[in-house]
Amino acid sequence: MADQYDLIIIGAGPGGYTAAIRAAQLGMKVAIVEREHMAGICSNWGCVPTKALLRSAEIYGYMSHAEKYGLTSGGPGFDLDAIIKRSRQIAGQMNNGVQFLMKKNKVDIIWGEARLAAPGVVDVGQPTKPPVEPQHPAPKNRLGEGTYKARNVIIATGARPRVLPGIEPDGELIWTYFEAMKPASFPKSLVVMGSGAIGIEFASFYRSLGAEVTVIELLPQILPVEDAEISALARKRMEKRGIKFLTDARVTKVDKSKSGVTAHVELKSGETQQVSGERLISAVGVQCNTEGLGLEQLGVKLERGAIAIDEYGRTNVPGVWAIGDVAGPPMLAHKAEHEAMITVETIAGQKVHPLDRRRVPGCTYCEPQVASVGLTEARAREQGREIKVGRFPFVGNGKAIALGEPDGLVKTIFDAKTGELLGAHLVGAEVTELIQGFVIAMNLETTEEDLIHTVFPHPTLSEAMKEGVLDAYGRALNI
Ligand code: FAD
């Protein structure tokens, strides 16, 4: 029997839906199976709705300091419901946008929960769990439950919040990102467990609007994957904004009461502390959605909880591929999307470059923003590399001063022998937009010389990037 499809994709997040579009562009007959929300976690509960919340918080922050800019305001206020409504509307818009893109690219949407019965055979049934937000309507033109066949199947089922045993989220007092995204009321005090990007973004949002926030981190530094110097600067700025941090600290248990939660914390020093708040956000990472897909029966290999893939997205079972969060870290939307391109083009028989994970940028959209790509200084030294390190503070940048944002740093790391840009680490205003300049530079394998010969527009924050490069070679001008 002929296959119904060239490709079936399970999961319509940024990995899955972009894979579907690329496959359609390459002439494949494609279907995508989704059980809950078109556009995945990213657009519905992750990247985009958090940025909408953070934008409200940012404007509130500017309003609080209006006089600094020669402006008067009656003092800022906020309407939590309206902030959440805006964020949810934006999520809905993204969801609808992806439905439109599927239609435009003639991709069939199959609505339901998928399970692989055999390689190339996908059973679609009723979702085993109710959707988090039932009011998101399922797409109008959709296929339903049944068995579908395809020559190739891509698994793009994403991830969900990781849960620590004994500190299970209850949706009331202990939240995951789902509840933190649309709280019923504003908590006056908040404990955040975990200082990765998700924990820090929520800490930043709630603090900006006035909550007392304490972040508890197991490791010695906040934003543990970032360069230590950048992380320390971000911490200092956030402490100045009133966020409290406990690092080298483990939450051993959480007591619940009518008024809130108390986290029992064990510090590395052996000391113990109790931290109370109205709510606790558990942001201790995510866990891959590998269950219920029939992977065990098919013999699809997992590695540390993720589907094991080669550099082109192949699993160990022919015709079964995996991309995005379910295929392991870094758990980022742009990594999922890039893997989607590599995998689909490989399926189409094209010659493609594998993903270089060292060149995947990471951004945290807190106040101040943090962005990075490549090796941290510590990692470069651990690798025994001889390096040159450049640093340029925003206080030497005219645009940063004009914006009223003089607290920031650009740090560059070069191979001393070859001039190869090994890493770039930024903290400060708009650095999540700036980092891409360094990503392109690394991807094109530029050296310090190419960067020094590049003209940067004035006055822009990007000039701090050039100065960061110049400083590595003892040539910074404005400091
Ligand atoms: P997902 O987006 O998780 O999509 C998987 C889809 O598969 C889901 O829609 C799910 O319903 C569906 N599915 C699962 N199992 C089945 C099944 N059996 N049958 C049918 N459908 C199924 N990343 C960034 O790059 N930048 C950010 O700023 C950022 N911010 C974030 C903020 C938060 C609060 C969170 C939680 C995440 C954030 N992320 C961010 C991470 C980002 O959301 C993920 O990396 C990204 O969504 C992964 O895409 P994906 O396609 O692999 O999976």
Coordinates of C-alpha atoms and ligand atoms in Angstrom, one line a residue:
M1 CA 0.0 0.0 0.0
A2 CA 1.3 3.4 -0.9
D3 CA 2.2 5.8 1.9
Q4 CA -0.4 8.5 2.4
Y5 CA 2.3 11.0 3.2
D6 CA 6.0 11.6 2.5
L7 CA 6.4 13.0 6.0
I8 CA 4.3 13.0 9.2
I9 CA 5.5 15.3 11.9
I10 CA 4.4 14.8 15.5
G11 CA 4.1 18.1 17.4
A12 CA 3.4 21.5 16.0
G13 CA 5.9 23.6 18.0
P14 CA 8.6 25.7 16.4
G15 CA 10.5 22.5 15.4
G16 CA 7.5 20.7 14.0
Y17 CA 5.7 23.5 12.2
T18 CA 8.8 24.9 10.5
A19 CA 9.8 21.3 9.5
A20 CA 6.4 21.0 7.9
I21 CA 6.8 24.2 5.9
R22 CA 10.3 23.4 4.7
A23 CA 9.1 19.9 3.6
A24 CA 6.2 21.4 1.7
Q25 CA 8.6 23.8 0.0
L26 CA 10.6 20.8 -1.1
G27 CA 7.5 19.2 -2.6
M28 CA 6.7 16.7 0.0
K29 CA 3.2 15.7 1.0
V30 CA 3.1 16.5 4.6
A31 CA 0.9 16.1 7.7
I32 CA 1.4 17.5 11.2
V33 CA -0.1 15.9 14.3
E34 CA -0.9 18.2 17.3
R35 CA -2.8 17.3 20.4
E36 CA -3.2 20.7 22.1
H37 CA -2.0 23.9 20.5
M38 CA -0.6 24.9 17.1
A39 CA 2.8 26.6 17.5
G40 CA 3.7 24.6 20.6
I41 CA 5.0 25.7 24.0
C42 CA 7.1 28.5 22.4
S43 CA 4.2 30.6 21.2
N44 CA 1.5 29.5 23.6
W45 CA 3.4 29.2 27.0
G46 CA 7.0 30.0 26.4
C47 CA 9.1 32.4 24.3
V48 CA 6.4 34.8 23.0
P49 CA 3.9 35.2 25.8
T50 CA 6.7 35.7 28.4
K51 CA 8.1 38.5 26.2
A52 CA 4.7 40.1 26.1
L53 CA 4.6 40.1 30.0
L54 CA 8.2 41.3 30.2
R55 CA 7.3 44.2 27.8
S56 CA 4.6 45.3 30.1
A57 CA 7.0 45.2 33.0
E58 CA 9.6 47.1 31.1
I59 CA 7.3 49.9 30.2
Y60 CA 6.1 50.0 33.8
G61 CA 9.8 50.3 34.8
Y62 CA 10.2 53.3 32.4
M63 CA 7.1 54.9 33.7
S64 CA 8.5 54.6 37.3
H65 CA 11.5 56.5 36.2
A66 CA 9.8 59.0 33.8
E67 CA 11.3 62.0 35.6
K68 CA 14.8 60.7 34.6
Y69 CA 13.8 61.5 31.0
G70 CA 12.2 64.9 31.8
L71 CA 8.7 63.4 31.7
T72 CA 6.0 63.6 34.3
S73 CA 3.4 60.9 34.9
G74 CA 0.9 60.4 37.6
G75 CA 2.9 57.4 38.9
P76 CA 2.6 54.0 37.2
G77 CA -0.2 51.5 38.0
F78 CA -1.1 48.2 36.4
D79 CA -4.0 46.0 35.7
L80 CA -2.9 42.4 36.0
D81 CA -5.8 41.0 34.1
A82 CA -5.1 43.4 31.2
I83 CA -1.4 42.5 31.1
I84 CA -2.3 38.8 31.0
K85 CA -5.0 39.3 28.5
R86 CA -2.5 41.0 26.2
S87 CA 0.0 38.2 26.6
R88 CA -2.7 35.5 25.9
Q89 CA -4.0 37.4 22.9
I90 CA -0.5 37.5 21.5
A91 CA -0.2 33.7 22.1
G92 CA -3.5 33.2 20.3
Q93 CA -2.3 35.3 17.4
M94 CA 0.8 33.2 17.0
N95 CA -1.4 30.0 17.2
N96 CA -3.7 31.3 14.5
G97 CA -0.6 32.4 12.4
V98 CA 0.7 28.9 12.4
Q99 CA -2.7 27.5 11.4
F100 CA -2.6 29.9 8.5
L101 CA 0.9 28.9 7.5
M102 CA -0.1 25.2 7.5
K103 CA -3.0 26.0 5.1
K104 CA -0.9 28.2 2.9
N105 CA 1.7 25.4 2.6
K106 CA -1.0 22.7 2.1
V107 CA 0.1 20.8 5.2
D108 CA -2.7 18.6 6.6
I109 CA -3.3 19.1 10.3
I110 CA -4.2 15.9 12.2
W111 CA -5.8 16.7 15.6
G112 CA -5.1 14.3 18.4
E113 CA -2.3 12.5 20.3
A114 CA 0.1 10.5 18.1
R115 CA 1.8 7.2 18.8
L116 CA 4.1 5.3 16.5
A117 CA 2.7 1.8 15.9
A118 CA 5.6 0.9 13.6
P119 CA 8.1 3.0 11.6
G120 CA 6.0 5.0 9.3
V121 CA 2.7 4.1 11.0
V122 CA 1.2 6.8 13.2
D123 CA -1.9 6.1 15.3
V124 CA -3.7 9.2 16.3
G125 CA -6.2 9.1 19.2
Q126 CA -7.8 11.2 21.9
P127 CA -5.4 13.2 24.0
T128 CA -4.7 11.4 27.3
K129 CA -4.7 14.7 29.2
P130 CA -7.0 17.8 28.9
P131 CA -5.4 20.8 27.3
V132 CA -3.9 23.5 29.6
E133 CA -6.0 26.2 28.0
P134 CA -9.1 24.6 26.5
Q135 CA -10.4 27.8 25.1
H136 CA -7.8 27.7 22.3
P137 CA -9.9 26.3 19.5
A138 CA -8.7 23.4 17.5
P139 CA -8.0 24.3 13.8
K140 CA -11.1 24.2 11.6
N141 CA -9.8 22.2 8.7
R142 CA -8.3 19.2 10.5
L143 CA -8.2 15.5 10.1
G144 CA -9.2 13.4 13.1
E145 CA -8.3 10.1 14.8
G146 CA -7.1 7.2 12.8
T147 CA -4.0 5.5 11.4
Y148 CA -1.8 7.4 9.0
K149 CA 1.2 6.3 7.1
A150 CA 4.3 8.0 5.9
R151 CA 7.7 7.2 4.5
N152 CA 9.3 9.3 7.3
V153 CA 8.2 10.5 10.7
I154 CA 9.7 13.3 12.6
I155 CA 9.1 13.4 16.4
A156 CA 9.0 17.0 17.6
T157 CA 7.0 16.6 20.8
G158 CA 8.9 19.1 22.9
A159 CA 9.2 19.1 26.7
R160 CA 7.3 19.9 29.9
P161 CA 8.3 21.3 33.3
R162 CA 10.6 19.0 35.3
V163 CA 9.2 18.2 38.7
L164 CA 11.2 17.6 41.8
P165 CA 9.9 14.7 43.9
G166 CA 8.1 16.1 47.1
I167 CA 7.9 19.6 45.5
E168 CA 5.2 18.8 43.0
P169 CA 3.4 21.8 41.5
D170 CA -0.2 22.0 42.6
G171 CA -1.3 24.9 40.4
E172 CA -2.3 26.9 43.5
L173 CA 0.7 27.5 45.7
I174 CA 3.4 25.8 43.7
W175 CA 3.4 27.0 40.1
T176 CA 5.1 25.9 36.9
Y177 CA 5.5 28.3 34.0
F178 CA 1.8 27.6 33.1
E179 CA 0.4 29.2 36.2
A180 CA 3.1 31.9 36.4
M181 CA 2.0 33.0 33.0
K182 CA -1.6 33.7 34.0
P183 CA -1.9 34.1 37.7
A184 CA -5.4 34.6 39.2
S185 CA -4.0 37.4 41.4
F186 CA -0.7 39.1 41.9
P187 CA 1.5 37.6 44.6
K188 CA 3.1 40.1 46.9
S189 CA 5.9 37.7 47.6
L190 CA 7.4 35.0 45.5
V191 CA 10.0 32.2 45.8
V192 CA 11.6 31.1 42.5
M193 CA 13.3 27.7 42.6
G194 CA 15.9 27.7 39.8
S195 CA 17.8 30.5 38.2
G196 CA 17.9 29.4 34.5
A197 CA 16.3 31.6 31.9
I198 CA 12.7 30.7 32.8
G199 CA 13.2 31.3 36.5
I200 CA 15.0 34.6 36.0
E201 CA 12.5 35.9 33.5
F202 CA 9.6 35.3 35.8
A203 CA 11.6 36.7 38.8
S204 CA 12.3 39.8 36.7
F205 CA 8.7 40.2 35.6
Y206 CA 7.2 39.9 39.1
R207 CA 9.8 42.1 40.8
S208 CA 9.3 44.8 38.2
L209 CA 5.7 45.0 39.2
G210 CA 6.5 45.1 42.9
A211 CA 6.6 41.6 44.3
E212 CA 9.2 40.6 46.9
V213 CA 11.2 37.9 45.0
T214 CA 13.8 35.4 46.3
V215 CA 15.5 33.1 43.8
I216 CA 17.1 29.9 45.1
E217 CA 19.8 28.3 42.9
L218 CA 21.6 25.0 43.5
L219 CA 24.7 26.1 41.7
P220 CA 27.2 28.8 42.7
Q221 CA 26.1 31.3 40.1
I222 CA 22.7 32.5 38.7
L223 CA 22.1 31.8 35.0
P224 CA 24.5 28.9 35.4
V225 CA 25.3 28.4 31.7
E226 CA 26.5 32.0 31.3
D227 CA 30.0 33.4 31.7
A228 CA 30.7 33.9 35.4
E229 CA 31.5 37.6 35.1
I230 CA 28.3 38.4 33.1
S231 CA 26.3 36.4 35.6
A232 CA 27.8 38.3 38.5
L233 CA 27.0 41.6 36.8
A234 CA 23.4 40.6 36.1
R235 CA 23.0 39.4 39.7
K236 CA 24.4 42.7 41.0
R237 CA 21.9 44.7 38.9
M238 CA 19.0 42.5 39.9
E239 CA 20.0 42.8 43.5
K240 CA 19.9 46.5 43.1
R241 CA 16.4 46.1 41.8
G242 CA 15.5 44.2 45.0
I243 CA 15.7 40.6 43.9
K244 CA 17.2 38.4 46.6
F245 CA 19.4 35.4 45.6
L246 CA 20.5 32.3 47.5
T247 CA 23.1 30.4 45.5
D248 CA 24.8 27.1 46.4
A249 CA 21.4 26.4 48.0
R250 CA 19.1 23.4 47.8
V251 CA 15.4 23.4 48.5
T252 CA 14.8 20.3 50.6
K253 CA 11.1 20.7 51.2
V254 CA 8.3 23.1 50.8
D255 CA 5.6 23.6 53.5
K256 CA 2.2 24.9 52.4
S257 CA -0.2 27.0 54.5
K258 CA -3.2 29.1 53.9
S259 CA -1.0 32.2 53.4
G260 CA 1.5 30.7 51.1
V261 CA 4.6 28.5 51.1
T262 CA 7.8 28.1 53.1
A263 CA 10.9 26.7 51.3
H264 CA 13.4 24.9 53.5
V265 CA 16.8 25.7 52.1
E266 CA 20.1 23.9 52.8
L267 CA 23.2 26.0 52.0
K268 CA 26.5 24.5 50.9
S269 CA 28.0 25.8 54.1
G270 CA 25.7 23.5 56.0
E271 CA 23.5 26.4 57.2
T272 CA 19.8 26.1 56.8
Q273 CA 17.3 28.9 56.0
Q274 CA 13.6 29.2 55.5
V275 CA 12.2 31.4 52.7
S276 CA 8.5 32.2 52.6
G277 CA 6.3 33.7 49.9
E278 CA 2.7 33.7 48.8
R279 CA 3.7 31.5 45.8
L280 CA 6.6 29.4 44.6
I281 CA 7.6 29.0 41.0
S282 CA 9.3 25.7 40.3
A283 CA 11.7 26.4 37.4
V284 CA 14.1 23.6 37.7
G285 CA 14.3 22.7 34.0
V286 CA 12.3 20.7 31.6
Q287 CA 11.8 17.1 30.8
C288 CA 11.4 15.6 27.3
N289 CA 8.0 14.4 26.1
T290 CA 9.1 10.9 25.1
E291 CA 6.3 8.9 26.9
G292 CA 3.3 7.3 25.2
L293 CA 4.9 7.6 21.7
G294 CA 5.6 3.8 21.3
L295 CA 9.4 4.5 21.3
E296 CA 10.2 1.5 23.6
Q297 CA 8.3 -1.0 21.3
L298 CA 10.1 0.4 18.3
G299 CA 13.5 0.3 20.1
V300 CA 14.1 4.0 19.6
K301 CA 17.2 4.8 21.8
L302 CA 17.0 7.5 24.5
E303 CA 20.0 9.3 26.0
R304 CA 19.6 11.1 29.3
G305 CA 15.9 11.3 28.8
A306 CA 16.1 12.7 25.3
I307 CA 15.7 10.9 22.0
A308 CA 19.2 10.1 20.8
I309 CA 19.9 11.5 17.3
D310 CA 22.9 11.9 15.0
E311 CA 23.8 15.3 13.7
Y312 CA 21.1 15.2 11.0
G313 CA 18.2 14.2 13.4
R314 CA 18.3 10.4 12.6
T315 CA 17.3 8.1 15.4
N316 CA 18.6 4.5 15.5
V317 CA 15.4 3.4 13.8
P318 CA 15.3 4.0 10.0
G319 CA 12.6 6.5 8.9
V320 CA 12.2 7.9 12.5
W321 CA 13.7 11.3 13.1
A322 CA 13.7 13.7 16.1
I323 CA 14.2 17.4 16.5
G324 CA 13.8 20.2 19.1
D325 CA 13.5 19.9 22.8
V326 CA 12.6 16.1 22.7
A327 CA 16.0 15.6 21.1
G328 CA 17.9 17.2 24.0
P329 CA 19.6 20.5 24.9
P330 CA 19.9 23.4 24.3
M331 CA 16.1 23.6 24.8
L332 CA 15.6 26.6 22.6
A333 CA 13.1 27.4 19.9
H334 CA 15.7 28.6 17.4
K335 CA 17.7 25.3 17.9
A336 CA 14.5 23.4 17.3
E337 CA 13.8 25.3 14.1
H338 CA 17.4 24.9 12.8
E339 CA 17.3 21.2 13.5
A340 CA 14.0 21.1 11.6
M341 CA 15.7 22.5 8.5
I342 CA 18.7 20.1 8.7
T343 CA 16.5 17.1 9.2
V344 CA 14.0 17.9 6.4
E345 CA 16.7 18.7 3.9
T346 CA 18.5 15.5 4.8
I347 CA 15.3 13.5 4.3
A348 CA 15.0 15.3 0.9
G349 CA 18.5 14.1 0.0
Q350 CA 20.1 17.5 0.2
K351 CA 23.7 18.0 1.4
V352 CA 23.4 19.9 4.6
H353 CA 25.7 21.3 7.3
P354 CA 25.1 19.7 10.7
L355 CA 24.3 22.0 13.6
D356 CA 27.2 23.4 15.5
R357 CA 25.9 23.6 19.0
R358 CA 28.7 25.9 20.1
R359 CA 27.2 28.6 17.8
V360 CA 23.6 28.5 19.2
P361 CA 23.0 31.8 21.0
G362 CA 21.3 31.9 24.3
C363 CA 19.2 34.9 25.5
T364 CA 17.5 35.8 28.8
Y365 CA 15.1 38.7 28.5
C366 CA 15.2 39.8 32.1
E367 CA 16.2 43.3 33.3
P368 CA 19.1 43.6 32.5
Q369 CA 19.1 41.3 29.5
V370 CA 21.8 38.7 29.0
A371 CA 22.9 37.1 25.8
S372 CA 25.8 34.9 24.7
V373 CA 27.3 32.6 22.1
G374 CA 30.2 30.3 22.2
L375 CA 32.7 29.5 24.9
T376 CA 32.7 31.2 28.3
E377 CA 36.1 32.4 29.6
A378 CA 36.2 29.5 32.1
R379 CA 35.4 26.9 29.4
A380 CA 38.0 28.3 27.0
R381 CA 40.6 28.1 29.8
E382 CA 39.5 24.6 30.7
Q383 CA 40.2 23.6 27.1
G384 CA 43.7 24.8 27.6
R385 CA 43.3 27.6 25.0
E386 CA 45.5 30.7 25.0
I387 CA 43.0 33.5 24.8
K388 CA 42.6 37.2 24.6
V389 CA 39.6 38.7 26.5
G390 CA 38.0 42.0 25.6
R391 CA 35.7 44.0 27.8
F392 CA 33.7 47.1 27.1
P393 CA 31.3 48.7 29.5
F394 CA 28.2 50.5 28.2
V395 CA 29.2 53.6 30.1
G396 CA 31.6 54.3 27.3
N397 CA 28.9 54.1 24.6
G398 CA 27.0 57.3 23.7
K399 CA 23.8 55.6 22.7
A400 CA 23.7 53.7 26.0
I401 CA 24.1 56.9 27.9
A402 CA 21.4 58.6 25.7
L403 CA 19.1 55.8 26.5
G404 CA 19.7 56.1 30.2
E405 CA 21.2 52.5 30.2
P406 CA 24.8 52.9 31.1
D407 CA 25.0 49.6 33.0
G408 CA 26.1 46.9 30.6
L409 CA 29.1 45.0 29.4
V410 CA 30.3 43.3 26.2
K411 CA 32.9 40.6 26.7
T412 CA 34.7 38.9 23.9
I413 CA 37.0 35.9 23.9
F414 CA 39.4 35.3 21.0
D415 CA 41.9 32.5 20.3
A416 CA 45.2 34.3 20.9
K417 CA 47.0 32.4 18.2
T418 CA 44.5 32.5 15.4
G419 CA 42.3 35.4 16.2
E420 CA 39.2 33.2 16.0
L421 CA 36.2 34.6 17.9
L422 CA 35.5 31.8 20.5
G423 CA 32.8 33.5 22.5
A424 CA 30.8 36.7 23.2
H425 CA 28.9 37.5 26.3
L426 CA 26.7 40.5 26.9
V427 CA 24.7 42.0 29.6
G428 CA 22.6 45.2 29.4
A429 CA 20.0 47.0 27.3
E430 CA 18.9 45.2 24.1
V431 CA 21.8 42.7 24.1
T432 CA 19.4 40.0 23.0
E433 CA 19.1 41.9 19.7
L434 CA 22.9 42.6 19.5
I435 CA 24.1 39.1 20.0
Q436 CA 23.2 38.0 16.5
G437 CA 26.1 40.2 15.1
F438 CA 28.6 38.0 17.0
V439 CA 26.7 34.8 16.0
I440 CA 27.1 35.7 12.3
A441 CA 30.7 36.6 12.9
M442 CA 31.4 33.2 14.5
N443 CA 29.5 31.4 11.8
L444 CA 31.5 33.0 9.1
E445 CA 34.7 32.1 11.1
T446 CA 35.8 35.8 11.2
T447 CA 38.8 36.8 13.1
E448 CA 39.4 40.0 15.1
E449 CA 40.8 41.6 12.0
D450 CA 37.5 41.2 10.1
L451 CA 35.6 42.6 13.0
I452 CA 37.9 45.5 13.5
H453 CA 37.6 46.4 9.8
T454 CA 33.8 46.4 10.0
V455 CA 32.1 49.7 10.2
F456 CA 29.5 50.0 13.0
P457 CA 26.8 52.7 12.8
H458 CA 27.0 55.6 15.3
P459 CA 25.4 56.1 17.7
T460 CA 24.3 52.5 18.4
L461 CA 24.7 50.0 21.2
S462 CA 26.4 47.8 18.6
E463 CA 29.5 50.1 18.8
A464 CA 30.1 48.6 22.2
M465 CA 30.5 45.2 20.4
K466 CA 33.3 46.6 18.2
E467 CA 34.9 48.2 21.2
G468 CA 34.7 44.8 23.0
V469 CA 36.7 43.4 20.1
L470 CA 39.2 46.3 20.1
D471 CA 39.7 45.9 23.8
A472 CA 40.8 42.3 23.4
Y473 CA 43.7 43.7 21.4
G474 CA 44.4 46.7 23.7
R475 CA 42.9 49.1 21.2
A476 CA 39.5 50.2 22.8
L477 CA 38.9 53.9 22.0
N478 CA 36.2 55.2 24.3
I479 CA 37.3 53.9 27.7
Ligands
FAD1 P1 7.3 22.4 21.7 O1 7.2 23.9 21.4 O2 7.2 22.0 23.1 O3 6.1 21.8 20.9 C1 5.8 20.4 20.9 C2 4.4 20.2 20.6 O4 4.2 18.8 20.4 C3 3.4 20.7 21.5 O5 2.5 21.6 20.9 C4 2.7 19.5 22.1 O6 1.3 19.7 22.3 C5 2.9 18.5 20.9 N1 2.8 17.1 21.3 C6 3.6 16.5 22.3 N2 3.3 15.2 22.3 C7 2.4 14.9 21.3 C8 1.8 13.8 20.8 N3 2.1 12.6 21.3 N4 0.9 13.9 19.8 C9 0.6 15.1 19.2 N5 1.2 16.2 19.7 C10 2.1 16.2 20.7 N6 13.2 29.3 23.9 C11 13.8 30.3 23.2 O7 14.5 30.0 22.2 N7 13.7 31.6 23.6 C12 12.9 32.0 24.6 O8 12.8 33.2 24.9 C13 12.3 31.0 25.4 N8 11.5 31.3 26.4 C14 10.8 30.3 27.1 C15 10.0 30.7 28.1 C16 9.3 29.7 28.8 C17 8.4 30.1 30.0 C18 9.4 28.3 28.4 C19 8.6 27.2 29.1 C20 10.2 28.0 27.3 C21 10.9 29.0 26.6 N9 11.7 28.6 25.6 C22 12.4 29.6 24.9 C23 11.9 27.3 25.1 C24 11.1 27.0 23.9 O9 9.7 27.2 24.2 C25 11.3 25.5 23.4 O10 12.6 25.3 23.2 C26 10.5 25.3 22.1 O11 9.2 25.4 22.3 C27 10.8 23.8 21.7 O12 10.2 23.6 20.5 P2 9.7 22.2 20.0 O13 9.1 22.3 18.7 O14 10.8 21.2 20.2 O15 8.6 21.7 21.1

